[in-house]
Structures are given as C-alpha cells and as structure tokens.
C-alpha cells in the first residue's frame, strides 16, 4: 500500500532534525546548532499504533540570502508538494519571528493540512511566547520538546488520526529503478523491456524530466519499472526544473528495491557513473550494471571480456553487482537482463537460518580469529539475520569497539562465499551483549 507522507518544515535551528530523529527512532538527520546543516531532504518511515507513514525532514528556510538558501527552498517546495500533511516547527524559546511568517505564507499556499509543533517547551522562559504562535492562524497547535520527548505521542496521534491501518501487500511489486547520466539510453531500455514506445526517446540529453512508474509482469511476477531523469553533477545543474528532476531521481532511488545503472559503452566509464552507483548503494539498494549501446562495438566478444575487467577495476566498491551487456536499440542480449533482475530480487529478500549462519561464522572465526587490540580480542557470541532489503546481520559480541574495518570486511566476504548475495549490499551491525538496540 502507498504510505501517507508527512513533511517537517520550519526556519533554521528550531529542532526539525531532532524531531525527525525522535519520530523515526534513528539518528538519521545531522543535529547541530549551526543553521543550514540539513540541506537535502531526508526520508524515513514512522510506525505508530499500527499505522505507518513516510516522514521528510527539510532544510531550514531563511528569508536572508544565506548560502544554500535557494537550493534549500527548492527542496522544501518539493517536500511540501509530496506531502499529505505538514508539521510546522517553531521555537518557543525565541518566539515568533519574521522567518516564521515567511514559512507560514509558503504553507498556506500549499493548501495542505498544517500542524504547528511548538518545540523546546521545557522551561518557564519558553512559556512566555506560547500564545504568540496563535497569530499564525492555523487550526492545530501542539506543545512539544523533541529533546525531552514531551508531547511526541500527542503529535503522533494528531498526525495519524485519519491515516489507514498499515497492511502489507501479499503480492508486493518489486520496484526496479533505471538510473544513470543523461542520454545513456534509459528510456530506450524501458521501451525495449516493455516492447512498446511508452517514453519519449531523443538524442537530446534531458528529455525525461520526471520519474515515471510503469507496472509490468515477468515470469508471472509483478514489477514496477521506474524511469528517471538523467543525473547530472550538481555543479552542472542550471535550470530550476533540472533541480527538480535530480531530486525526484534521488527520491525514485529511495523507494526502489533494485537499481539498474545504465552506462553508455560509446562514452565508457565516467566518474559520475560511480557517484550514482554510490548513492544507490548508500541507500541499500540492489544493483545491476547495464552496459548499453553494446551494438556499436566491433569486436563484441573481446569487448565484453575487456570492459568487464575495466568495470571491476573502477567499481571495486560494488564487486558483487552483476554486469549485463545489451543494446536497447536493437534488443540484442536484452533477454539476459530480466533473469538477473529476478535473481537480485530473490537475493535482497533472502533469509538465512540462524543455525546455518552461526556455523559459517564460527568456522570463519576459527580459521582467522580477530586480531588483538591493547591485549583484548573480539569475541563473537552469535549472529542472526535481522532484516532484508538489504540483508542485515547483527553480530552479538563482547566489545564492538574491538571491530576493525578489515575484519568486518572479512566476515562479509565469508557470508558472500557461503550464500548467494549477488547484486545486493549487506549491512553488518555489531552489538554488545548487554545493548538493548
């Protein structure tokens, strides 16, 4: 089911990111006293009393011509556009400001439901300004303290009062997002897979301005193809509409399960291809590298061997990603793509039995015990899988501070050697024996 979306908006340094982290239950947004720290929109999911919704944190809106302000405003506008409800965070300690009034005007124009969260209500000084905020003219006001957890339950009740109960779809569609630089053949690939001209195809870079969702079936399984606008480097984005396109492409990656990174064989590998792949991996998405326009190469068999070697050298951080060579234009080798998508679909949701997993890790530890540090050695008590999309493994240890990054990589490699996780990142978490989380 499609989740409702709620967007947090406000001027700088009113506690938006603290509130976001409190609602999501994780420290995702960076918290600092410096205004403007949160520049990009940040997404998370919140579950409360059987209801679930997407939550967006946005940068602080400032009427001054401060650095990043134009970009922040663009991102906030998109967040408001995507949202069903808006949380307007204000600071009780400072009272109503000119910036708050500017934000109010932006929210009023949206026509969306607004809940005013009066934050930092944790001392008598703050109480002096409480009634000033009613000048904003909105209907709902809730006093909270994001830092001290005051009023958070009341805020969640107000947010979710008309949201439906969350029900997981039994036949949930796998979302496959096609990503890459402009003019690498993303829309041509979509049309080839669907065998119809669904999207505008042009040699002009930037023809696709928005992400497009297209449901389809393969081997009796449901998928959604998401075509995205080409992702230019941020420094090369001049038009405001292109900023929207980039941000929506990033949002498409956020909600995808698997990403197909399309590379133009004619141009070869460009540094920005690696940046785009890195964003998909950072978000924990399955990844397949698709080399398009392969028909333009003369010695095709030799090229596959040589170019695969080059990809492995350039994309060492995603050595597990399968590589597919094809031509979207002529449809040569197109049949090799969807079997790889199906395999990655299985791998991102794969679950390993705890007993089997512990046998593998015990053997790995026996062959290569963790190195000592200041006379102490890491001990692994047991490990279990605690999530999918991507697969997540939690190691219960004596002291997670003894984990060296090289040993963590060793353990991941051992998991990959024993279980097929081709195409998916793996998340490893170390937890001390007495830790609650």
CSV table of C-alpha atoms in Angstrom, one decimal:
chain,number,residue,atom,x,y,z
A,1,UNK,CA,0.0,0.0,0.0
A,2,UNK,CA,1.1,3.6,-0.6
A,3,UNK,CA,2.1,5.2,2.6
A,4,UNK,CA,0.9,8.7,3.6
A,5,UNK,CA,3.7,11.3,3.6
A,6,UNK,CA,4.3,14.0,6.2
A,7,UNK,CA,6.9,16.8,5.8
A,8,UNK,CA,8.6,18.7,8.6
A,9,UNK,CA,9.1,22.4,7.7
A,10,UNK,CA,10.4,25.5,9.6
A,11,UNK,CA,13.1,28.1,9.8
A,12,UNK,CA,16.7,27.1,10.7
A,13,UNK,CA,17.6,25.8,14.1
A,14,UNK,CA,14.2,25.2,15.6
A,15,UNK,CA,14.7,21.5,16.2
A,16,UNK,CA,13.4,19.9,13.0
A,17,UNK,CA,16.1,17.3,12.7
A,18,UNK,CA,15.9,16.4,16.4
A,19,UNK,CA,12.1,15.9,16.0
A,20,UNK,CA,12.7,13.8,12.8
A,21,UNK,CA,15.1,11.5,14.6
A,22,UNK,CA,12.8,11.2,17.5
A,23,UNK,CA,9.8,10.2,15.3
A,24,UNK,CA,11.8,7.8,13.1
A,25,UNK,CA,13.7,6.3,16.1
A,26,UNK,CA,17.1,6.6,14.5
A,27,UNK,CA,19.8,9.3,14.3
A,28,UNK,CA,19.4,9.9,10.5
A,29,UNK,CA,19.4,13.7,10.3
A,30,UNK,CA,22.5,15.6,11.4
A,31,UNK,CA,21.9,17.6,14.5
A,32,UNK,CA,24.0,20.8,15.0
A,33,UNK,CA,23.4,24.3,16.3
A,34,UNK,CA,24.6,25.8,13.0
A,35,UNK,CA,21.7,26.9,10.8
A,36,UNK,CA,21.6,25.3,7.4
A,37,UNK,CA,23.2,21.9,8.4
A,38,UNK,CA,20.3,20.0,6.8
A,39,UNK,CA,20.4,21.0,3.1
A,40,UNK,CA,18.8,18.0,1.4
A,41,UNK,CA,15.5,16.4,2.1
A,42,UNK,CA,15.9,13.3,4.3
A,43,UNK,CA,13.4,10.4,4.3
A,44,UNK,CA,12.4,7.9,7.0
A,45,UNK,CA,9.4,5.7,8.0
A,46,UNK,CA,7.4,6.1,11.2
A,47,UNK,CA,5.2,3.4,12.7
A,48,UNK,CA,2.7,4.4,15.4
A,49,UNK,CA,-0.1,2.2,16.8
A,50,UNK,CA,-0.5,0.1,13.7
A,51,UNK,CA,-0.2,3.0,11.3
A,52,UNK,CA,2.8,3.8,9.1
A,53,UNK,CA,3.8,6.9,7.2
A,54,UNK,CA,6.8,8.4,5.3
A,55,UNK,CA,8.4,11.4,7.0
A,56,UNK,CA,10.5,14.0,5.3
A,57,UNK,CA,13.0,16.3,7.0
A,58,UNK,CA,13.9,19.5,5.2
A,59,UNK,CA,16.4,22.3,5.5
A,60,UNK,CA,15.7,25.5,7.4
A,61,UNK,CA,14.0,28.3,5.4
A,62,UNK,CA,15.7,31.6,5.8
A,63,UNK,CA,14.5,34.9,4.2
A,64,UNK,CA,18.1,36.1,4.1
A,65,UNK,CA,20.3,35.4,1.1
A,66,UNK,CA,22.3,32.9,3.1
A,67,UNK,CA,24.4,30.2,1.4
A,68,UNK,CA,22.4,27.2,0.1
A,69,UNK,CA,19.1,29.1,0.7
A,70,UNK,CA,17.8,28.9,-2.9
A,71,UNK,CA,18.6,25.1,-3.1
A,72,UNK,CA,17.0,24.6,0.3
A,73,UNK,CA,13.8,26.4,-0.7
A,74,UNK,CA,13.6,24.2,-3.9
A,75,UNK,CA,13.9,21.0,-1.8
A,76,UNK,CA,11.4,22.3,0.8
A,77,UNK,CA,8.9,23.1,-2.0
A,78,UNK,CA,9.2,19.5,-3.4
A,79,UNK,CA,8.8,18.1,0.1
A,80,UNK,CA,5.6,20.1,0.6
A,81,UNK,CA,4.4,19.0,-2.9
A,82,UNK,CA,4.9,15.3,-2.0
A,83,UNK,CA,3.3,15.6,1.5
A,84,UNK,CA,-0.2,14.9,2.7
A,85,UNK,CA,0.3,16.7,5.9
A,86,UNK,CA,2.8,19.3,7.1
A,87,UNK,CA,4.4,19.8,10.5
A,88,UNK,CA,5.4,23.4,11.0
A,89,UNK,CA,8.1,23.5,13.7
A,90,UNK,CA,8.6,26.8,15.7
A,91,UNK,CA,10.8,27.6,18.6
A,92,UNK,CA,9.1,28.5,21.9
A,93,UNK,CA,12.3,29.9,23.4
A,94,UNK,CA,12.8,32.5,20.6
A,95,UNK,CA,9.1,33.2,19.9
A,96,UNK,CA,7.5,34.3,16.6
A,97,UNK,CA,10.0,35.6,14.0
A,98,UNK,CA,9.9,37.2,10.5
A,99,UNK,CA,11.2,33.9,9.2
A,100,UNK,CA,8.2,32.0,10.8
A,101,UNK,CA,5.8,34.4,9.0
A,102,UNK,CA,7.5,33.7,5.7
A,103,UNK,CA,7.2,29.9,6.2
A,104,UNK,CA,3.6,30.4,7.1
A,105,UNK,CA,2.8,32.0,3.7
A,106,UNK,CA,4.5,29.2,1.9
A,107,UNK,CA,2.5,26.6,3.8
A,108,UNK,CA,-0.8,28.5,3.3
A,109,UNK,CA,-0.3,28.5,-0.4
A,110,UNK,CA,0.1,24.7,-0.4
A,111,UNK,CA,-3.5,24.1,0.8
A,112,UNK,CA,-2.3,21.2,2.9
A,113,UNK,CA,-3.2,20.4,6.5
A,114,UNK,CA,-0.7,22.1,8.8
A,115,UNK,CA,0.1,21.0,12.4
A,116,UNK,CA,2.1,23.6,14.3
A,117,UNK,CA,4.6,21.9,16.7
A,118,UNK,CA,5.7,24.5,19.3
A,119,UNK,CA,9.1,23.0,20.1
A,120,UNK,CA,11.5,23.5,23.1
A,121,UNK,CA,8.6,23.8,25.6
A,122,UNK,CA,10.7,22.6,28.5
A,123,UNK,CA,11.1,25.6,30.8
A,124,UNK,CA,9.3,28.7,32.1
A,125,UNK,CA,11.1,31.0,29.8
A,126,UNK,CA,9.5,29.3,26.8
A,127,UNK,CA,6.0,29.7,28.2
A,128,UNK,CA,6.2,33.5,27.7
A,129,UNK,CA,6.0,33.1,23.9
A,130,UNK,CA,3.4,30.2,23.6
A,131,UNK,CA,0.4,32.3,22.7
A,132,UNK,CA,2.3,34.4,20.1
A,133,UNK,CA,2.2,31.5,17.7
A,134,UNK,CA,-1.6,31.5,17.5
A,135,UNK,CA,-1.1,34.6,15.3
A,136,UNK,CA,-0.1,32.2,12.6
A,137,UNK,CA,-3.8,31.3,12.1
A,138,UNK,CA,-3.6,27.5,11.8
A,139,UNK,CA,-6.0,25.2,13.5
A,140,UNK,CA,-3.8,22.7,15.2
A,141,UNK,CA,-1.1,23.6,17.8
A,142,UNK,CA,0.8,21.0,19.9
A,143,UNK,CA,3.4,21.8,22.5
A,144,UNK,CA,6.4,19.5,22.3
A,145,UNK,CA,10.1,19.1,23.3
A,146,UNK,CA,11.9,16.9,20.8
A,147,UNK,CA,14.9,16.7,23.0
A,148,UNK,CA,13.0,15.6,26.1
A,149,UNK,CA,10.3,13.6,24.4
A,150,UNK,CA,7.5,15.8,25.7
A,151,UNK,CA,4.2,15.8,23.6
A,152,UNK,CA,5.6,13.4,21.0
A,153,UNK,CA,2.8,10.9,21.5
A,154,UNK,CA,0.2,13.7,21.2
A,155,UNK,CA,1.8,14.9,18.0
A,156,UNK,CA,1.8,11.3,16.5
A,157,UNK,CA,-1.8,10.9,17.4
A,158,UNK,CA,-2.8,14.1,15.6
A,159,UNK,CA,-0.7,13.2,12.6
A,160,UNK,CA,-2.1,9.7,12.2
A,161,UNK,CA,-5.7,10.3,13.3
A,162,UNK,CA,-7.1,9.8,9.8
A,163,UNK,CA,-4.4,7.6,8.4
A,164,UNK,CA,-5.4,4.0,7.5
A,165,UNK,CA,-4.1,0.9,9.4
A,166,UNK,CA,-1.0,-0.4,7.7
A,167,UNK,CA,-1.4,-3.6,5.8
A,168,UNK,CA,1.4,-5.2,3.9
A,169,UNK,CA,0.6,-6.3,0.4
A,170,UNK,CA,0.9,-10.0,-0.1
A,171,UNK,CA,2.0,-9.7,-3.8
A,172,UNK,CA,4.1,-6.6,-3.3
A,173,UNK,CA,5.5,-5.3,-6.6
A,174,UNK,CA,9.3,-5.1,-6.9
A,175,UNK,CA,10.4,-1.6,-7.9
A,176,UNK,CA,13.2,-1.5,-10.4
A,177,UNK,CA,14.7,1.9,-10.9
A,178,UNK,CA,16.7,2.7,-14.1
A,179,UNK,CA,19.4,5.3,-13.2
A,180,UNK,CA,22.3,6.9,-15.0
A,181,UNK,CA,23.7,10.0,-16.6
A,182,UNK,CA,21.6,11.9,-19.3
A,183,UNK,CA,21.5,10.3,-22.7
A,184,UNK,CA,22.8,6.8,-21.8
A,185,UNK,CA,19.6,5.1,-23.1
A,186,UNK,CA,17.5,4.7,-20.0
A,187,UNK,CA,14.1,5.5,-21.7
A,188,UNK,CA,15.1,3.3,-24.7
A,189,UNK,CA,15.8,0.4,-22.3
A,190,UNK,CA,12.4,0.9,-20.7
A,191,UNK,CA,10.7,0.8,-24.1
A,192,UNK,CA,12.7,-2.3,-25.1
A,193,UNK,CA,11.7,-4.2,-22.0
A,194,UNK,CA,8.0,-3.3,-22.4
A,195,UNK,CA,8.2,-3.8,-26.2
A,196,UNK,CA,6.4,-0.5,-26.8
A,197,UNK,CA,7.1,3.2,-27.2
A,198,UNK,CA,6.0,4.2,-23.7
A,199,UNK,CA,8.5,7.0,-23.2
A,200,UNK,CA,9.8,9.8,-25.4
A,201,UNK,CA,13.2,8.8,-26.8
A,202,UNK,CA,15.6,11.5,-28.1
A,203,UNK,CA,19.3,12.2,-28.5
A,204,UNK,CA,18.8,15.4,-26.7
A,205,UNK,CA,20.1,15.0,-23.1
A,206,UNK,CA,17.4,15.7,-20.5
A,207,UNK,CA,14.3,14.6,-22.5
A,208,UNK,CA,13.0,12.8,-19.4
A,209,UNK,CA,12.3,15.4,-16.8
A,210,UNK,CA,10.5,13.3,-14.2
A,211,UNK,CA,10.4,9.8,-12.9
A,212,UNK,CA,7.8,7.6,-14.5
A,213,UNK,CA,6.3,4.4,-12.8
A,214,UNK,CA,5.3,1.6,-15.2
A,215,UNK,CA,3.9,-1.7,-13.9
A,216,UNK,CA,4.7,-4.9,-15.8
A,217,UNK,CA,5.0,-8.7,-15.3
A,218,UNK,CA,7.9,-11.0,-15.9
A,219,UNK,CA,7.7,-14.8,-15.3
A,220,UNK,CA,4.4,-14.3,-13.5
A,221,UNK,CA,5.9,-11.9,-11.0
A,222,UNK,CA,4.9,-8.2,-10.6
A,223,UNK,CA,7.3,-5.4,-11.1
A,224,UNK,CA,7.3,-1.6,-11.4
A,225,UNK,CA,9.8,0.0,-13.8
A,226,UNK,CA,10.8,3.5,-12.7
A,227,UNK,CA,12.5,5.6,-15.4
A,228,UNK,CA,14.3,8.6,-14.1
A,229,UNK,CA,15.8,11.8,-15.5
A,230,UNK,CA,19.5,11.8,-16.1
A,231,UNK,CA,21.5,12.6,-13.0
A,232,UNK,CA,24.0,15.4,-13.8
A,233,UNK,CA,26.6,16.6,-11.4
A,234,UNK,CA,25.0,19.2,-9.1
A,235,UNK,CA,27.5,21.8,-10.2
A,236,UNK,CA,26.2,21.4,-13.8
A,237,UNK,CA,22.5,21.9,-12.9
A,238,UNK,CA,21.5,25.4,-14.1
A,239,UNK,CA,17.7,25.3,-14.7
A,240,UNK,CA,15.4,25.1,-11.7
A,241,UNK,CA,13.4,22.4,-13.4
A,242,UNK,CA,16.6,20.3,-13.6
A,243,UNK,CA,17.0,20.6,-9.8
A,244,UNK,CA,13.5,19.1,-9.5
A,245,UNK,CA,14.5,16.3,-11.9
A,246,UNK,CA,17.6,15.4,-10.0
A,247,UNK,CA,15.8,15.4,-6.6
A,248,UNK,CA,13.0,13.3,-8.0
A,249,UNK,CA,15.5,10.9,-9.4
A,250,UNK,CA,17.1,10.6,-6.0
A,251,UNK,CA,13.6,10.0,-4.5
A,252,UNK,CA,13.0,7.3,-7.1
A,253,UNK,CA,16.1,5.5,-5.9
A,254,UNK,CA,14.9,5.9,-2.3
A,255,UNK,CA,11.7,4.0,-3.0
A,256,UNK,CA,13.2,1.4,-5.3
A,257,UNK,CA,14.3,-2.1,-4.5
A,258,UNK,CA,16.7,-2.7,-7.3
A,259,UNK,CA,18.6,-0.1,-9.4
A,260,UNK,CA,19.8,-0.7,-13.0
A,261,UNK,CA,22.8,1.6,-13.5
A,262,UNK,CA,23.0,2.2,-17.3
A,263,UNK,CA,26.4,3.0,-18.8
A,264,UNK,CA,26.9,4.2,-22.3
A,265,UNK,CA,29.5,1.9,-24.0
A,266,UNK,CA,30.3,4.6,-26.6
A,267,UNK,CA,31.4,7.0,-23.9
A,268,UNK,CA,32.9,4.5,-21.5
A,269,UNK,CA,33.0,4.8,-17.7
A,270,UNK,CA,32.9,8.3,-16.3
A,271,UNK,CA,33.5,9.3,-12.7
A,272,UNK,CA,29.9,10.4,-12.3
A,273,UNK,CA,28.7,6.8,-13.1
A,274,UNK,CA,30.5,5.8,-9.9
A,275,UNK,CA,28.9,8.6,-7.9
A,276,UNK,CA,25.4,7.5,-9.0
A,277,UNK,CA,26.2,3.9,-8.1
A,278,UNK,CA,27.5,5.0,-4.7
A,279,UNK,CA,24.2,6.8,-3.9
A,280,UNK,CA,22.2,3.6,-4.7
A,281,UNK,CA,24.5,1.5,-2.5
A,282,UNK,CA,24.3,4.1,0.3
A,283,UNK,CA,20.5,3.7,0.2
A,284,UNK,CA,20.9,-0.1,0.5
A,285,UNK,CA,19.5,-1.0,-3.0
A,286,UNK,CA,20.2,-4.0,-5.2
A,287,UNK,CA,22.4,-3.1,-8.1
A,288,UNK,CA,22.9,-4.3,-11.7
A,289,UNK,CA,25.3,-2.6,-14.0
A,290,UNK,CA,23.9,-2.4,-17.6
A,291,UNK,CA,26.3,-1.6,-20.4
A,292,UNK,CA,24.1,-0.2,-23.2
A,293,UNK,CA,24.9,0.6,-26.9
A,294,UNK,CA,27.0,-2.5,-27.0
A,295,UNK,CA,25.9,-2.9,-30.7
A,296,UNK,CA,28.3,0.0,-31.6
A,297,UNK,CA,31.4,-2.2,-30.7
A,298,UNK,CA,33.1,-4.2,-33.5
A,299,UNK,CA,34.8,-7.0,-31.6
A,300,UNK,CA,31.9,-7.8,-29.2
A,301,UNK,CA,33.1,-10.9,-27.5
A,302,UNK,CA,36.5,-9.5,-26.8
A,303,UNK,CA,34.9,-6.2,-25.7
A,304,UNK,CA,32.8,-8.0,-23.0
A,305,UNK,CA,35.9,-9.5,-21.5
A,306,UNK,CA,37.9,-6.4,-21.5
A,307,UNK,CA,35.2,-4.0,-20.5
A,308,UNK,CA,34.1,-6.3,-17.6
A,309,UNK,CA,37.6,-6.2,-16.3
A,310,UNK,CA,37.6,-2.4,-16.5
A,311,UNK,CA,34.2,-2.2,-14.7
A,312,UNK,CA,35.5,-4.4,-11.9
A,313,UNK,CA,38.6,-2.1,-11.5
A,314,UNK,CA,36.5,1.1,-11.5
A,315,UNK,CA,33.6,-0.2,-9.4
A,316,UNK,CA,35.6,-2.2,-6.7
A,317,UNK,CA,33.1,-1.0,-4.1
A,318,UNK,CA,30.3,-3.0,-5.8
A,319,UNK,CA,32.2,-6.1,-6.9
A,320,UNK,CA,29.1,-8.1,-6.2
A,321,UNK,CA,27.0,-6.3,-8.8
A,322,UNK,CA,26.2,-8.4,-11.9
A,323,UNK,CA,27.1,-6.9,-15.3
A,324,UNK,CA,24.8,-7.1,-18.4
A,325,UNK,CA,25.8,-6.1,-21.9
A,326,UNK,CA,23.0,-5.2,-24.3
A,327,UNK,CA,21.6,-2.9,-26.9
A,328,UNK,CA,18.3,-1.2,-26.1
A,329,UNK,CA,18.0,0.0,-29.7
A,330,UNK,CA,18.5,-3.4,-31.4
A,331,UNK,CA,17.4,-5.5,-28.4
A,332,UNK,CA,20.5,-7.7,-28.7
A,333,UNK,CA,21.2,-9.6,-25.5
A,334,UNK,CA,18.1,-7.9,-23.9
A,335,UNK,CA,16.9,-11.3,-22.8
A,336,UNK,CA,19.9,-11.6,-20.4
A,337,UNK,CA,18.7,-8.7,-18.2
A,338,UNK,CA,15.5,-9.8,-16.5
A,339,UNK,CA,16.9,-13.2,-15.3
A,340,UNK,CA,19.5,-11.1,-13.4
A,341,UNK,CA,16.8,-8.8,-12.0
A,342,UNK,CA,14.8,-11.9,-10.8
A,343,UNK,CA,18.0,-13.3,-9.2
A,344,UNK,CA,18.7,-10.0,-7.4
A,345,UNK,CA,15.1,-9.8,-6.4
A,346,UNK,CA,15.5,-13.1,-4.6
A,347,UNK,CA,18.8,-12.1,-3.0
A,348,UNK,CA,17.6,-8.8,-1.5
A,349,UNK,CA,14.9,-10.7,0.4
A,350,UNK,CA,16.8,-13.9,1.2
A,351,UNK,CA,16.8,-15.1,4.8
A,352,UNK,CA,19.4,-17.4,6.2
A,353,UNK,CA,18.7,-19.8,9.1
A,354,UNK,CA,20.4,-18.7,12.3
A,355,UNK,CA,21.9,-22.1,12.9
A,356,UNK,CA,23.5,-22.3,9.5
A,357,UNK,CA,24.7,-18.7,9.7
A,358,UNK,CA,26.4,-19.3,13.1
A,359,UNK,CA,28.1,-22.4,11.8
A,360,UNK,CA,29.6,-20.4,8.9
A,361,UNK,CA,30.8,-17.5,11.2
A,362,UNK,CA,32.2,-20.0,13.8
A,363,UNK,CA,34.2,-21.7,11.1
A,364,UNK,CA,35.4,-18.3,9.7
A,365,UNK,CA,36.4,-17.2,13.2
A,366,UNK,CA,38.2,-20.4,13.8
A,367,UNK,CA,40.2,-20.1,10.6
A,368,UNK,CA,41.1,-16.4,11.2
A,369,UNK,CA,40.4,-15.1,14.8
A,370,UNK,CA,40.1,-11.4,15.2
A,371,UNK,CA,43.4,-9.6,15.9
A,372,UNK,CA,44.1,-8.4,19.5
A,373,UNK,CA,43.9,-4.7,20.4
A,374,UNK,CA,45.6,-3.5,23.6
A,375,UNK,CA,45.6,-7.1,24.8
A,376,UNK,CA,41.9,-7.6,24.1
A,377,UNK,CA,40.3,-9.7,21.4
A,378,UNK,CA,36.9,-9.5,19.8
A,379,UNK,CA,34.6,-12.4,20.7
A,380,UNK,CA,31.5,-13.3,18.6
A,381,UNK,CA,28.8,-14.9,20.7
A,382,UNK,CA,26.3,-15.4,18.0
A,383,UNK,CA,24.9,-13.8,14.8
A,384,UNK,CA,21.4,-13.6,13.4
A,385,UNK,CA,19.8,-12.0,10.3
A,386,UNK,CA,17.7,-9.1,11.4
A,387,UNK,CA,16.4,-7.6,8.2
A,388,UNK,CA,16.1,-7.7,4.4
A,389,UNK,CA,16.3,-5.2,1.5
A,390,UNK,CA,19.2,-5.2,2.0
A,391,UNK,CA,20.1,-8.3,4.1
A,392,UNK,CA,21.1,-7.2,7.6
A,393,UNK,CA,23.2,-9.3,10.0
A,394,UNK,CA,23.6,-8.5,13.7
A,395,UNK,CA,26.7,-9.8,15.5
A,396,UNK,CA,26.5,-10.1,19.3
A,397,UNK,CA,30.0,-9.5,20.6
A,398,UNK,CA,31.9,-8.8,23.8
A,399,UNK,CA,33.0,-5.3,22.7
A,400,UNK,CA,32.1,-3.7,19.4
A,401,UNK,CA,34.9,-1.2,19.8
A,402,UNK,CA,37.3,-4.0,19.0
A,403,UNK,CA,36.0,-4.5,15.5
A,404,UNK,CA,38.5,-3.4,12.8
A,405,UNK,CA,37.1,-2.5,9.4
A,406,UNK,CA,39.3,-5.1,7.7
A,407,UNK,CA,37.8,-7.9,9.9
A,408,UNK,CA,34.3,-6.7,9.2
A,409,UNK,CA,35.1,-6.9,5.5
A,410,UNK,CA,36.5,-10.4,6.1
A,411,UNK,CA,33.2,-11.5,7.8
A,412,UNK,CA,31.1,-10.1,4.9
A,413,UNK,CA,33.3,-11.9,2.4
A,414,UNK,CA,32.8,-15.2,4.3
A,415,UNK,CA,29.0,-14.6,4.2
A,416,UNK,CA,29.1,-14.0,0.5
A,417,UNK,CA,31.3,-17.0,-0.1
A,418,UNK,CA,28.7,-19.3,1.6
A,419,UNK,CA,25.5,-17.7,0.5
A,420,UNK,CA,24.5,-16.2,-2.9
A,421,UNK,CA,24.0,-12.4,-2.3
A,422,UNK,CA,25.0,-11.3,-5.8
A,423,UNK,CA,23.6,-7.9,-6.6
A,424,UNK,CA,22.8,-6.8,-3.1
A,425,UNK,CA,24.7,-4.9,-0.4
A,426,UNK,CA,25.0,-6.4,3.0
A,427,UNK,CA,24.6,-4.5,6.2
A,428,UNK,CA,26.6,-5.7,9.3
A,429,UNK,CA,25.8,-4.4,12.8
A,430,UNK,CA,27.8,-5.2,15.9
A,431,UNK,CA,26.1,-5.2,19.2
A,432,UNK,CA,27.5,-5.5,22.7
A,433,UNK,CA,25.9,-8.3,24.7
A,434,UNK,CA,24.0,-6.1,27.1
A,435,UNK,CA,23.0,-3.5,24.5
A,436,UNK,CA,19.2,-3.0,24.1
A,437,UNK,CA,19.5,-1.9,20.5
